[in-house]
Coordinates of N, CA and C in Angstrom, one line a residue:
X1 N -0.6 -9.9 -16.9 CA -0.5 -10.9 -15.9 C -1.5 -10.6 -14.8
X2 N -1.7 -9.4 -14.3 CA -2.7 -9.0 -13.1 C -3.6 -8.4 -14.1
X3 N -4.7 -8.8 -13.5 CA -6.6 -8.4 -14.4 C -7.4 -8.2 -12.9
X4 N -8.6 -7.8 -13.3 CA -9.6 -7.9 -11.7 C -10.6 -8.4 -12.9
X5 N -11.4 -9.0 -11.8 CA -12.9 -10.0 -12.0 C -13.4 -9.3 -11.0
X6 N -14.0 -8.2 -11.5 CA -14.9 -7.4 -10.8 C -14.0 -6.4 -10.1
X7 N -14.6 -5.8 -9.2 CA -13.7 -4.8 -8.4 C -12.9 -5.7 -6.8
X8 N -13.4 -6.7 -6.7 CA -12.8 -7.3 -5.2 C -12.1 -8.3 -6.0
X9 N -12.1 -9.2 -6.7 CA -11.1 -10.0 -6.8 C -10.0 -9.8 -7.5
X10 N -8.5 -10.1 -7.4 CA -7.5 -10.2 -8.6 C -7.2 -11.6 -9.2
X11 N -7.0 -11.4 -10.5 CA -6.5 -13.2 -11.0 C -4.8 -12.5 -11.2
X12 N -4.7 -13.5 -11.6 CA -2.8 -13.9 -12.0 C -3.0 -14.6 -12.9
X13 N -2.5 -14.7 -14.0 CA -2.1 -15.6 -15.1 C -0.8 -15.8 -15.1
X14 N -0.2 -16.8 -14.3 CA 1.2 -17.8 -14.6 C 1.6 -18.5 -15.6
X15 N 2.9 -18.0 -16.0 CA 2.8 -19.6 -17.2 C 4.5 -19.7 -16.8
X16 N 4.2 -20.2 -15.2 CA 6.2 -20.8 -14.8 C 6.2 -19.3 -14.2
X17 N 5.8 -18.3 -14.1 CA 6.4 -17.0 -13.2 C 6.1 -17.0 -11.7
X18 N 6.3 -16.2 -11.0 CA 5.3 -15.7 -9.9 C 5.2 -14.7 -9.3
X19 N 4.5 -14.7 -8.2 CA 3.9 -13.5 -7.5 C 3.8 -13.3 -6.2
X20 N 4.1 -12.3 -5.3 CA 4.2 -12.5 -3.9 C 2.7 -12.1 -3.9
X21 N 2.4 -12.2 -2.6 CA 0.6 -12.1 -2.3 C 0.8 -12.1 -0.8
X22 N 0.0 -11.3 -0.4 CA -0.8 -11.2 1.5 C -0.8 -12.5 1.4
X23 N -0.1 -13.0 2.5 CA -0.5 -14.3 3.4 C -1.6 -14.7 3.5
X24 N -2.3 -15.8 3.1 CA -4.0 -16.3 3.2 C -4.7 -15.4 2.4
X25 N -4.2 -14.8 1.7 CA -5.6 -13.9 0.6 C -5.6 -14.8 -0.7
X26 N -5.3 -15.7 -1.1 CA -5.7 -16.5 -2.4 C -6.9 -17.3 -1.9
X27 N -7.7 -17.4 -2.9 CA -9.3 -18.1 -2.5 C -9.3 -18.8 -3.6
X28 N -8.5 -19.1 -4.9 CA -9.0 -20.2 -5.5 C -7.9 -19.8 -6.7
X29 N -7.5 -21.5 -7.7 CA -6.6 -21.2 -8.6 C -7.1 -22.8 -9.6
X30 N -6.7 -22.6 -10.6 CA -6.5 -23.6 -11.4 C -5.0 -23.9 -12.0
X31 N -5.0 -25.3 -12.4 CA -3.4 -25.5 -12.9 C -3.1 -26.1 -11.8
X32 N -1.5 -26.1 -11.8 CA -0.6 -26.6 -11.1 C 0.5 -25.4 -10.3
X33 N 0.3 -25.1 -8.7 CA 1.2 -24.2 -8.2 C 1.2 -24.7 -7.1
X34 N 2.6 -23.9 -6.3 CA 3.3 -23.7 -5.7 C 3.1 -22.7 -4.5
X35 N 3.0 -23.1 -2.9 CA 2.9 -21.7 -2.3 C 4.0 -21.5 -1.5
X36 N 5.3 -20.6 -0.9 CA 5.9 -20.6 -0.2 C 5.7 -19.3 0.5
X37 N 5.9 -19.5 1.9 CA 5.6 -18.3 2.6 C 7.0 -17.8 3.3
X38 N 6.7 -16.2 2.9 CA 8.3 -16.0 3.0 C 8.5 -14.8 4.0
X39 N 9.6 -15.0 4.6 CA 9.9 -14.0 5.6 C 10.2 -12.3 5.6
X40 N 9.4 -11.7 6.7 CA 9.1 -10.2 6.6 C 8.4 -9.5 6.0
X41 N 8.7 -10.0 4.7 CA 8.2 -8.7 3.1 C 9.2 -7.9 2.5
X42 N 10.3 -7.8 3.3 CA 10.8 -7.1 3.2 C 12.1 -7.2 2.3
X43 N 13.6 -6.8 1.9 CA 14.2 -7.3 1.0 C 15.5 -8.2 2.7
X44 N 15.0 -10.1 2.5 CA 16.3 -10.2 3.1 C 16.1 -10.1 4.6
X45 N 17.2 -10.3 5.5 CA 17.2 -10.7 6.6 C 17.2 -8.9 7.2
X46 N 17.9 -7.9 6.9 CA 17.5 -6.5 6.8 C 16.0 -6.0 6.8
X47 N 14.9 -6.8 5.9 CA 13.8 -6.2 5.6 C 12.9 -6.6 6.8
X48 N 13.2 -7.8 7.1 CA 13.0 -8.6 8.2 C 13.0 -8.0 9.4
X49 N 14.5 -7.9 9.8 CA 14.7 -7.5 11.2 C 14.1 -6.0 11.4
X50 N 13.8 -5.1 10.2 CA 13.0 -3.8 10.2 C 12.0 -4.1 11.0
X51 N 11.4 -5.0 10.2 CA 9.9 -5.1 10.3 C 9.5 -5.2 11.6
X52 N 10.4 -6.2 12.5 CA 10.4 -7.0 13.6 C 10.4 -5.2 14.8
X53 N 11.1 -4.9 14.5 CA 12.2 -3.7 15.5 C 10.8 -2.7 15.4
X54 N 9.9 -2.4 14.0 CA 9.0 -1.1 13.9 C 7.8 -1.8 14.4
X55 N 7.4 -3.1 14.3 CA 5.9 -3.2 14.2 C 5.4 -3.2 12.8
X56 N 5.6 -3.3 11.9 CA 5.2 -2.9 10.6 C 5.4 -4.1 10.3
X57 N 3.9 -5.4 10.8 CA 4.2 -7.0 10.1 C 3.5 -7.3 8.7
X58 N 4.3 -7.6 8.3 CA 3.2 -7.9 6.7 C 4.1 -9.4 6.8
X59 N 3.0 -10.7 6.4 CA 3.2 -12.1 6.1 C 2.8 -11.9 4.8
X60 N 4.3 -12.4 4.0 CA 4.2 -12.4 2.3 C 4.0 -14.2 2.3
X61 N 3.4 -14.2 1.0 CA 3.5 -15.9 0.5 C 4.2 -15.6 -0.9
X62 N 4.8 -16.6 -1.8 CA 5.4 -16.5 -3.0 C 4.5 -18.1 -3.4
X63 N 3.8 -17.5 -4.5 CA 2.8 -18.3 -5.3 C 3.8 -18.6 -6.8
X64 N 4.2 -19.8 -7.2 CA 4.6 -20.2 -8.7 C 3.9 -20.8 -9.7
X65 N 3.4 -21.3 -10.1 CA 2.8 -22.0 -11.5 C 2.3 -21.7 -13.0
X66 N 1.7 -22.5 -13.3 CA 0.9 -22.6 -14.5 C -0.4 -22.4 -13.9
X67 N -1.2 -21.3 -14.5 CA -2.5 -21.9 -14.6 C -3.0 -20.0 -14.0
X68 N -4.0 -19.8 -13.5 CA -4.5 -18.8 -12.7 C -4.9 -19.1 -11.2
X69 N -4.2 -17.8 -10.6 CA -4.6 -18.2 -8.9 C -5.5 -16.4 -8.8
X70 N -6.9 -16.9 -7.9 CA -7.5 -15.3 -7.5 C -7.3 -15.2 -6.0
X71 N -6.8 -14.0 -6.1 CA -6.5 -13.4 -4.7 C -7.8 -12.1 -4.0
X72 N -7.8 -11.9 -3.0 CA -9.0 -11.2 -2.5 C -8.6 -10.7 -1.1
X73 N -9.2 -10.1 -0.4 CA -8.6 -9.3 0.8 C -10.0 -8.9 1.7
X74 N -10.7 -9.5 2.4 CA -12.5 -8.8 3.0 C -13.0 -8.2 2.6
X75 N -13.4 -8.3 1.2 CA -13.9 -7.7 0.2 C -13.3 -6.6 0.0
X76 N -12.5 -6.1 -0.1 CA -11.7 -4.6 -0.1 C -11.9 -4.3 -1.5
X77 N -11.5 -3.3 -1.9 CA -11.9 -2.8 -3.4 C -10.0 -3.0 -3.6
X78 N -10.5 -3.7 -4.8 CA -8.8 -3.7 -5.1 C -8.6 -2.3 -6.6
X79 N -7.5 -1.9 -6.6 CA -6.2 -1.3 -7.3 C -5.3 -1.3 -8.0
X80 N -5.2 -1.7 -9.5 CA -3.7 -2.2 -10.1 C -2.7 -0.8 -10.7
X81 N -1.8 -0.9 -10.0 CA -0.5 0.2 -10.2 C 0.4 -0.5 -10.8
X82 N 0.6 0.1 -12.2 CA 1.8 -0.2 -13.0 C 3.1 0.8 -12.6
X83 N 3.9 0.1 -12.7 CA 5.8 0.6 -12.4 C 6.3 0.4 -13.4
X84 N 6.8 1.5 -13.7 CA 8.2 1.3 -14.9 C 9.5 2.3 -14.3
X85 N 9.9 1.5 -13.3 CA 11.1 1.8 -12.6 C 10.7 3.4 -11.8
X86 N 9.6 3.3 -10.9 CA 9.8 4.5 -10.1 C 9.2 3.6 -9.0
X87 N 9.4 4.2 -7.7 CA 8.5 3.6 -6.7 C 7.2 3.7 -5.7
X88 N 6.5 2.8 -5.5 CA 5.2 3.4 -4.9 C 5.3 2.9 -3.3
X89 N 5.0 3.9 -2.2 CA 5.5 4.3 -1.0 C 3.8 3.3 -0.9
X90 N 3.5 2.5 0.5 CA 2.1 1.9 0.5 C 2.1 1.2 1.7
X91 N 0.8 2.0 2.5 CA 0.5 0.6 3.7 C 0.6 -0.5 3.7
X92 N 1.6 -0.9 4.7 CA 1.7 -2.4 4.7 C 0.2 -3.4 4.2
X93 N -0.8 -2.8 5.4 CA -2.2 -3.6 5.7 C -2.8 -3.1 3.9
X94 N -2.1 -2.5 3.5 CA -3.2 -2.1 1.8 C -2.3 -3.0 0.8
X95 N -1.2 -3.2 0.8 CA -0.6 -4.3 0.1 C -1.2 -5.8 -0.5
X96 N -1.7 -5.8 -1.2 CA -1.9 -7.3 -1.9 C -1.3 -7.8 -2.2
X97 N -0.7 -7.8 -3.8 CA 0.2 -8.4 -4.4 C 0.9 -7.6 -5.5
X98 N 2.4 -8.2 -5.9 CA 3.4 -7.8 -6.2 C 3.7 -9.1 -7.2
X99 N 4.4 -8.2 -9.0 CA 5.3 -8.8 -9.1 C 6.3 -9.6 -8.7
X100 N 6.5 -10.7 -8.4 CA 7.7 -11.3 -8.0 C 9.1 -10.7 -8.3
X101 N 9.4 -10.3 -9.6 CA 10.3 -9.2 -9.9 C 10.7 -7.6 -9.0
X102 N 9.5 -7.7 -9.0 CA 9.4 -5.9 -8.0 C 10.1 -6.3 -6.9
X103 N 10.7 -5.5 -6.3 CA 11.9 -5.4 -5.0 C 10.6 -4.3 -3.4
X104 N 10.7 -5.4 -3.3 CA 9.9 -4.3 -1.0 C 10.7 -4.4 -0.4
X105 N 10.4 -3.2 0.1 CA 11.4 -3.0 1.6 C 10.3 -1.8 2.2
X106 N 11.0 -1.5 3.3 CA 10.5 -0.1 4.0 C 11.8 1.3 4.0
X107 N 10.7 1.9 4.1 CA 10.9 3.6 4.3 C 10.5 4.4 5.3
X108 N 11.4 4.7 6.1 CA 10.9 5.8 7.4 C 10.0 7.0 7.2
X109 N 8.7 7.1 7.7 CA 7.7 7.9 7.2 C 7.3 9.2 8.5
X110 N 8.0 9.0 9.5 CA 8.0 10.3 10.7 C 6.6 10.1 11.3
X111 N 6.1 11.1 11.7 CA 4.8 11.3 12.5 C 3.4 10.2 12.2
X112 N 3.4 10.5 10.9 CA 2.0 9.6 10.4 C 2.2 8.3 10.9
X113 N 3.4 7.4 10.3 CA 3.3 6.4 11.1 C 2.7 6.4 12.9
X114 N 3.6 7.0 13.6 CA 3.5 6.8 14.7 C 1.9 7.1 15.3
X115 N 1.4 8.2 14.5 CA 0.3 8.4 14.9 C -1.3 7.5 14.7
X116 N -0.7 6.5 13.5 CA -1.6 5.6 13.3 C -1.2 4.2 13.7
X117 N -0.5 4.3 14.6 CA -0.1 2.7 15.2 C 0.4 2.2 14.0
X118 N 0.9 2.8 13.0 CA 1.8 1.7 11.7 C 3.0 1.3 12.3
X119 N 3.8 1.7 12.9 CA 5.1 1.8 13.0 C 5.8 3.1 12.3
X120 N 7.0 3.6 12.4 CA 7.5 4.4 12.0 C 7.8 4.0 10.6
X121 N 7.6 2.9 9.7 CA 8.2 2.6 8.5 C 6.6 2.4 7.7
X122 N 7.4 2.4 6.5 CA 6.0 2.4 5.6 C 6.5 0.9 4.6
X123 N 5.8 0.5 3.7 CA 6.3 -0.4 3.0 C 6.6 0.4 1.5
X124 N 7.6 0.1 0.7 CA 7.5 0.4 -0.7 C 8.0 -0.8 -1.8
X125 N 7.3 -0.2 -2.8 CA 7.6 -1.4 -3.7 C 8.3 -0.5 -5.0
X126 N 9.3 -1.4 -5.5 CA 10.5 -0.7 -7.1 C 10.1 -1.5 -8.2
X127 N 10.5 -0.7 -9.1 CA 10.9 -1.6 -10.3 C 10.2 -1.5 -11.9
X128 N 10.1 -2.7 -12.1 CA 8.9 -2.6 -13.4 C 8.3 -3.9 -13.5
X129 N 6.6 -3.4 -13.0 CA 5.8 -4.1 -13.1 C 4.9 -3.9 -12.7
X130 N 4.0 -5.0 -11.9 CA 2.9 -4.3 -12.1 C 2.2 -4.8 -10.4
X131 N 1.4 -3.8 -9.2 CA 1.3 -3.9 -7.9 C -0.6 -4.1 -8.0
X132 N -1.1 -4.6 -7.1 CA -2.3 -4.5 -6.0 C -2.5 -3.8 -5.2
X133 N -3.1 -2.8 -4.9 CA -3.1 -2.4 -3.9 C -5.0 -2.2 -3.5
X134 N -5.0 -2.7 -2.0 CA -6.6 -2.5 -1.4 C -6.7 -1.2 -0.9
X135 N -8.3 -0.8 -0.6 CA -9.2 -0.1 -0.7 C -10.3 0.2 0.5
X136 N -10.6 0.3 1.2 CA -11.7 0.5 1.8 C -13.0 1.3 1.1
X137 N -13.4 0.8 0.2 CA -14.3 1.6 -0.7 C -13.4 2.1 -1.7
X138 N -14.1 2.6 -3.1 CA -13.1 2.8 -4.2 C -12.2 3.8 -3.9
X139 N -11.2 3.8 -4.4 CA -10.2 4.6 -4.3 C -10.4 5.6 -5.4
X140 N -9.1 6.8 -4.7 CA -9.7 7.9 -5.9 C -8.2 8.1 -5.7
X141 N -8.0 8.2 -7.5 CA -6.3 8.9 -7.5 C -6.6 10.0 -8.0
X142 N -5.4 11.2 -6.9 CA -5.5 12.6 -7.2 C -3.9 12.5 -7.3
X143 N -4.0 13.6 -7.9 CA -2.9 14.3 -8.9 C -1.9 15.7 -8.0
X144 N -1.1 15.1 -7.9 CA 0.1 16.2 -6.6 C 0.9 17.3 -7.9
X145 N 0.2 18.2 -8.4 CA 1.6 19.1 -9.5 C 2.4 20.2 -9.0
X146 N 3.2 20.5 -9.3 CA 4.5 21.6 -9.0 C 3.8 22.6 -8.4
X147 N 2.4 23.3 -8.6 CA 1.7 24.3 -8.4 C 0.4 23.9 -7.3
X148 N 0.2 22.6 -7.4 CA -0.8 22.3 -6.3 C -0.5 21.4 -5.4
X149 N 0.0 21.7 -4.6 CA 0.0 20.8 -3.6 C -1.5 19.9 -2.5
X150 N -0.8 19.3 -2.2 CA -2.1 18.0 -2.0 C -2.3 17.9 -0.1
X151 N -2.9 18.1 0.4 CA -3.4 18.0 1.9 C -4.5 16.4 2.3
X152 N -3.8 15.7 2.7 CA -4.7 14.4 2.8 C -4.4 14.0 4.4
X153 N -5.8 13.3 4.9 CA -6.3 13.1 6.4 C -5.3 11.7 6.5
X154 N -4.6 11.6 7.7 CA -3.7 10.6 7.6 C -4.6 9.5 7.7
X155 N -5.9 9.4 8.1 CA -6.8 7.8 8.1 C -7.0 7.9 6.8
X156 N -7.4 8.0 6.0 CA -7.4 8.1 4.3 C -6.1 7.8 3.3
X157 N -5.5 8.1 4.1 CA -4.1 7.4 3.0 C -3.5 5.9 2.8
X158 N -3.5 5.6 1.2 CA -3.1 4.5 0.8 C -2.2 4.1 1.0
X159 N -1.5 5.4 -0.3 CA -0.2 5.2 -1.4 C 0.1 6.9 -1.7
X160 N 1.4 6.2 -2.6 CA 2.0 7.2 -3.2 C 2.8 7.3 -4.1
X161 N 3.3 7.8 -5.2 CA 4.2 7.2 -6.2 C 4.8 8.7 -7.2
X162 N 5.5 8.8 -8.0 CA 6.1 9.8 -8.3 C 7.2 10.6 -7.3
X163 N 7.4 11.5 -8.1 CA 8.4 12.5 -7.7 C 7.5 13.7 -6.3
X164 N 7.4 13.2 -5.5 CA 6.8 13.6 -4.8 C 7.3 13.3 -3.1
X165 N 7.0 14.7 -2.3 CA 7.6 14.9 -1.4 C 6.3 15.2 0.0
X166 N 7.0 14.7 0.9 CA 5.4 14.4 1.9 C 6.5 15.5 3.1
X167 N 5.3 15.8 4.1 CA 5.6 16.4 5.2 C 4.2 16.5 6.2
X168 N 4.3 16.5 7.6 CA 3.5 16.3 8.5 C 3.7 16.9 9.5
X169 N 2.0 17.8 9.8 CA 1.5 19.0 10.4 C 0.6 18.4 11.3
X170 N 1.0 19.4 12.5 CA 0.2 18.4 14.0 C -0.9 20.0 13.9
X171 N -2.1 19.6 14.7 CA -2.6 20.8 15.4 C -4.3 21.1 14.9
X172 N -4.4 20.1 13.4 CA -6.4 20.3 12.9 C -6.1 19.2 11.9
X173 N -6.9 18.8 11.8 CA -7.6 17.5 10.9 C -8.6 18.4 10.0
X174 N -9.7 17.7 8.8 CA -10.9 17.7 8.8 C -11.9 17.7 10.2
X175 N -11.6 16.5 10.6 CA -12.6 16.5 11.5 C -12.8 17.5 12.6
X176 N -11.1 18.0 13.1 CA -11.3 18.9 14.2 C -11.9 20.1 14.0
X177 N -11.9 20.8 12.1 CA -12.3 21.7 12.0 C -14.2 21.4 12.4
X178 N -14.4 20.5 12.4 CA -16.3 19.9 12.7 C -16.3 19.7 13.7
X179 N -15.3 19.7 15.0 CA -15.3 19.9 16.3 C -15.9 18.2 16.7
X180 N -15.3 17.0 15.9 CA -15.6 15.9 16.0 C -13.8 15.4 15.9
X181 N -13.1 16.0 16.0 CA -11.6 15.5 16.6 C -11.8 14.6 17.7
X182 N -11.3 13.6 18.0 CA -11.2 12.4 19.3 C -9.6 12.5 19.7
X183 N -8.9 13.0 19.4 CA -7.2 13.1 19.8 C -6.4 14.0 19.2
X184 N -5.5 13.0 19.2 CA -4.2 13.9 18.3 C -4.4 14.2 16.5
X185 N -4.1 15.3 16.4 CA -4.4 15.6 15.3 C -3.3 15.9 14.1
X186 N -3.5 15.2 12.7 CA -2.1 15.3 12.2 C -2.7 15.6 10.3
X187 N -2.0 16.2 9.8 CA -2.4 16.0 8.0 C -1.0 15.6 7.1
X188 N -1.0 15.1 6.4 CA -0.2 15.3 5.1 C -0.3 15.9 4.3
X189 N 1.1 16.8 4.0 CA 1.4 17.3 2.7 C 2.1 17.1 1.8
X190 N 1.4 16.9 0.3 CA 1.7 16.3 -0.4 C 2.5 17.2 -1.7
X191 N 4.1 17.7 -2.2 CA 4.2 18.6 -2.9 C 5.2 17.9 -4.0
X192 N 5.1 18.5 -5.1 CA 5.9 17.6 -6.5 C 5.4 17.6 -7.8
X193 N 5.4 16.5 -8.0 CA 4.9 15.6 -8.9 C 4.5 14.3 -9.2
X194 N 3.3 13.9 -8.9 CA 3.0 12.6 -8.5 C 1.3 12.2 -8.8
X195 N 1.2 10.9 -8.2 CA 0.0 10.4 -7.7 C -0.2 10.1 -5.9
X196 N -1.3 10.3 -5.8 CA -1.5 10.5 -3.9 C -3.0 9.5 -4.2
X197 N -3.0 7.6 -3.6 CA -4.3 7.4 -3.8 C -5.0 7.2 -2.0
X198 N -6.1 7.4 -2.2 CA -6.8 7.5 -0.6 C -8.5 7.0 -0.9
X199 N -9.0 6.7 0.2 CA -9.7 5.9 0.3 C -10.8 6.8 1.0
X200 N -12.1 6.5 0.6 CA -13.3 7.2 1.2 C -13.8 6.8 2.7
X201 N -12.9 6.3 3.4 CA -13.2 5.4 5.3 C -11.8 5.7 5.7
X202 N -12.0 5.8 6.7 CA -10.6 6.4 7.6 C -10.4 5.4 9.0
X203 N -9.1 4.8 8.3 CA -8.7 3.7 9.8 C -8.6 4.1 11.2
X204 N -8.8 3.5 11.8 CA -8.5 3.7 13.2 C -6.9 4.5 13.9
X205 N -6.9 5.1 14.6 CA -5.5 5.3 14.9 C -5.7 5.4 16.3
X206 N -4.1 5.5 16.9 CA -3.9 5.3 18.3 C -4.8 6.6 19.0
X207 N -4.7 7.4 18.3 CA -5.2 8.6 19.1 C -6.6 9.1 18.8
X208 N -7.2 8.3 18.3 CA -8.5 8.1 18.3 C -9.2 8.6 16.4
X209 N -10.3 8.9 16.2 CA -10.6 9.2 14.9 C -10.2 10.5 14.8
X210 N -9.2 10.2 13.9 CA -8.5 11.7 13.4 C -9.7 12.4 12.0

């Protein structure tokens, strides 16, 4: 159902299913569909009032028909993550599109949120099927095992998926060790069993370039 046409665009192949998608990110479709835009992202009047209370806004739309719709995001490098019933933890703003089947909500993520102006919640998606997720430049999936644990710069983080357990350390960055820190300084750790994907550009945060 989800293909990419090149690295920035996604198609959809519908035949009567559908698909939630970022609000205004479809740029073109053929056939016959359907767009409703739906409240939160979240699951329900719960996912909703989260959203509302953290700061953490994502505008979903729910796309239906026949035919193919392509979705796109400011040229971002897009991502396809397949789910067979585990779930992948994901920036709201990295979110594209979802199985319609797949179940979102949020998850309380401690410091990193707060420290990147996300809100204290993260978005996650369940189930089985199959996700989008965007990029700031290609993404690279690294591998979290029982024996190695994973250290990632909180402006660099996507996602996350597997049996995997995060925790968050104030006090040096990358950058602070280059004595190019601008603020507060925070990392993730990443221990388990999983995937950890991150991006080669590092977002802005409240406390300046971490």
């Amino acid at each position: 159902m989800f293909r990419l046409q090149g690295s920035k665009v996604l198609a959809v192949d519908m035949t009567g299913d559908a698909v939630k998608a970022k609000n205004g990110s479809m740029v073109a479709y053929d056939g016959q569909m359907a767009f409703k835009k739906l409240s939160g992202g979240g699951e329900g009047l719960r996912g909703m009032v989260t959203r509302r209370l953290t700061g953490e806004q994502m505008t979903v739309m729910e796309v239906r028909g026949q035919g193919t719709c392509w979705f796109a995001d400011r040229a971002s490098e897009i991502n396809l993550v397949a789910l067979r019933g585990d779930k992948l933890y994901v920036e709201s703003s990295n979110l594209l599109a979802t199985d319609a089947g797949l179940r979102t909500g949020t998850t309380f993520t401690g410091l990193r949120g707060a420290s990147q102006g996300n809100g204290l919640f993260t978005t996650t998606v369940e189930g089985h099927g199959q996700a989008a997720i965007t990029s700031d430049g290609p993404a690279v999936v690294l591998r979290v095992g029982p024996q190695y644990p994973l250290i990632v710069d909180p402006g660099a983080y996507i996602a996350h998926q597997g049996n995997v357990r995060q925790s968050f350390h104030s006090g040096v960055t990358f950058r602070t060790l280059l004595g190019e820190g601008g603020g507060e300084a925070f990392q993730i750790r990443f221990e388990g069993d999983g995937l950890v994907y991150v991006q080669p550009s590092e977002r802005n945060t409240i406390a300046g370039d971490l």
